[in-house]
Phi, psi and omega in degrees: 000144176276148176242160187278154181224153188279136186246173175296328165310300184302322180294322181295313180290341169284329172288328176286305188265338182091006176206162171229140175242110187239113180296136171050053163299330184233123182283181194292296183304321170289329180276339175296326173290326184295309179306300180310303188312318185279326173282338170262005179254110183293337193290323191287313176303304192293329189248018170280140187247158183264127172261119186273138176252185186269008174253358176100012179261174172206149175244120181291142172221135174244128187231148172212141183279327179246152201277327177069191190248014180266201184297306184301316170292342176286326183279328174286334187262355187291150183317315193283341177283301187296306180301319199281332174280327175302319191290312189293323191266002180072030183173170179301140184244170172225160181275128190272297159191172184240151178201142174252118168270129199230085169276113187289145173318144155078017181192247187075170175258171171268129155270097176323151178305127164196178169243137179302318187286355171311325180238337175296328178307308174309339178281356188099006190272112180288337186227154171280044177267063171226172174197164183235152161247128171253121187257118175287122173267333183219162182300147182244109173244178182288331189285331193244013163094050172304153168299143182234140176220159173264098176317127168090341180311330179304329174274016161285344177078172181295137171242162193299146183230146164223166181294123183237112188049230177272002188259156167264116193253146178300148165311099179302332186296312185279336177301319186292322187288330171297321187293329184285342177253330189255152192279129174273126189245111179259118177275091194255128189226162168250168174301117170107003175282152172227149188227099181278138182224141178283156190285339177264014183281123182276131176207164171196186176205168189257161168296163188268114171277340196276191180252019182235172192267150177238088179256149182212134161265125180234131180242132192244146190227144173243150177282149182302325184276008163271017190309151174301132185276358179218157171282144184217183178288351169252148207278144158295186192302139174220113181320131179250121179273115174280148181254167163292154184300332173283002176303316187300317173298308181304324174302328181055217193266045187273105180248140184276337177072219181293341181287340170287128183274089175294152193257137181211094176317333189276321174236351175293104172320295192309329177234010181304344189267355172275170172270153187294322180306338181291342187255005188271176161229000000 
């Protein structure tokens, strides 16, 4: 069977808009595995940390650097993801990190307006040649806090960021001016949809005010030519072994558990000197 892929039209859209929205990038069987993986891998819940926002809320986040050989690694390493990221960024990529964001029903936190490159810049990446792919595990709606973006805001370049609660938020004076000129898009998704977005894209999300969870797997990629010039808590260039698109189903419910090297700013000596705001997306 054929699998979806990033097209030349998608590349053009990414350059103009700063994002590409791919419906049904993963099928029902693959999404069902992801949903079970998040629910049944106790290490994810145990190693997630609460990231506070400027409003007093918090979202749970579990972060790991290397994709590994389990179900989540198969998603990050599958051909449609890796080749798609490389095509959009215009060169070979490697896995920068992955994360699961868990917005609890009836609450969860706000993601303040920010650019990922607002802090990845501090990690030693000279250029904003990075992107993230948000894979919806369950429906994301305005009610449960779907992603929001300012279309074309990646063309603004990196803007100043300041600490808001536990997050690294963009200069709101500039964000408000951008809102007067740029389209404000609510990225409402169904399970299996994938949203590729540029590291300079201004984005945010509201609290989850519904009675259902809003879980998203986010895989981040850096262009090899943008290898960070210094060591930081996310990896410098590490060769990425791409897997066939069938690898997700073939892996089944294979879970790395505590064998996955999670990032924990409270206990990990190698990253303990950095703020929690450094680890968000």
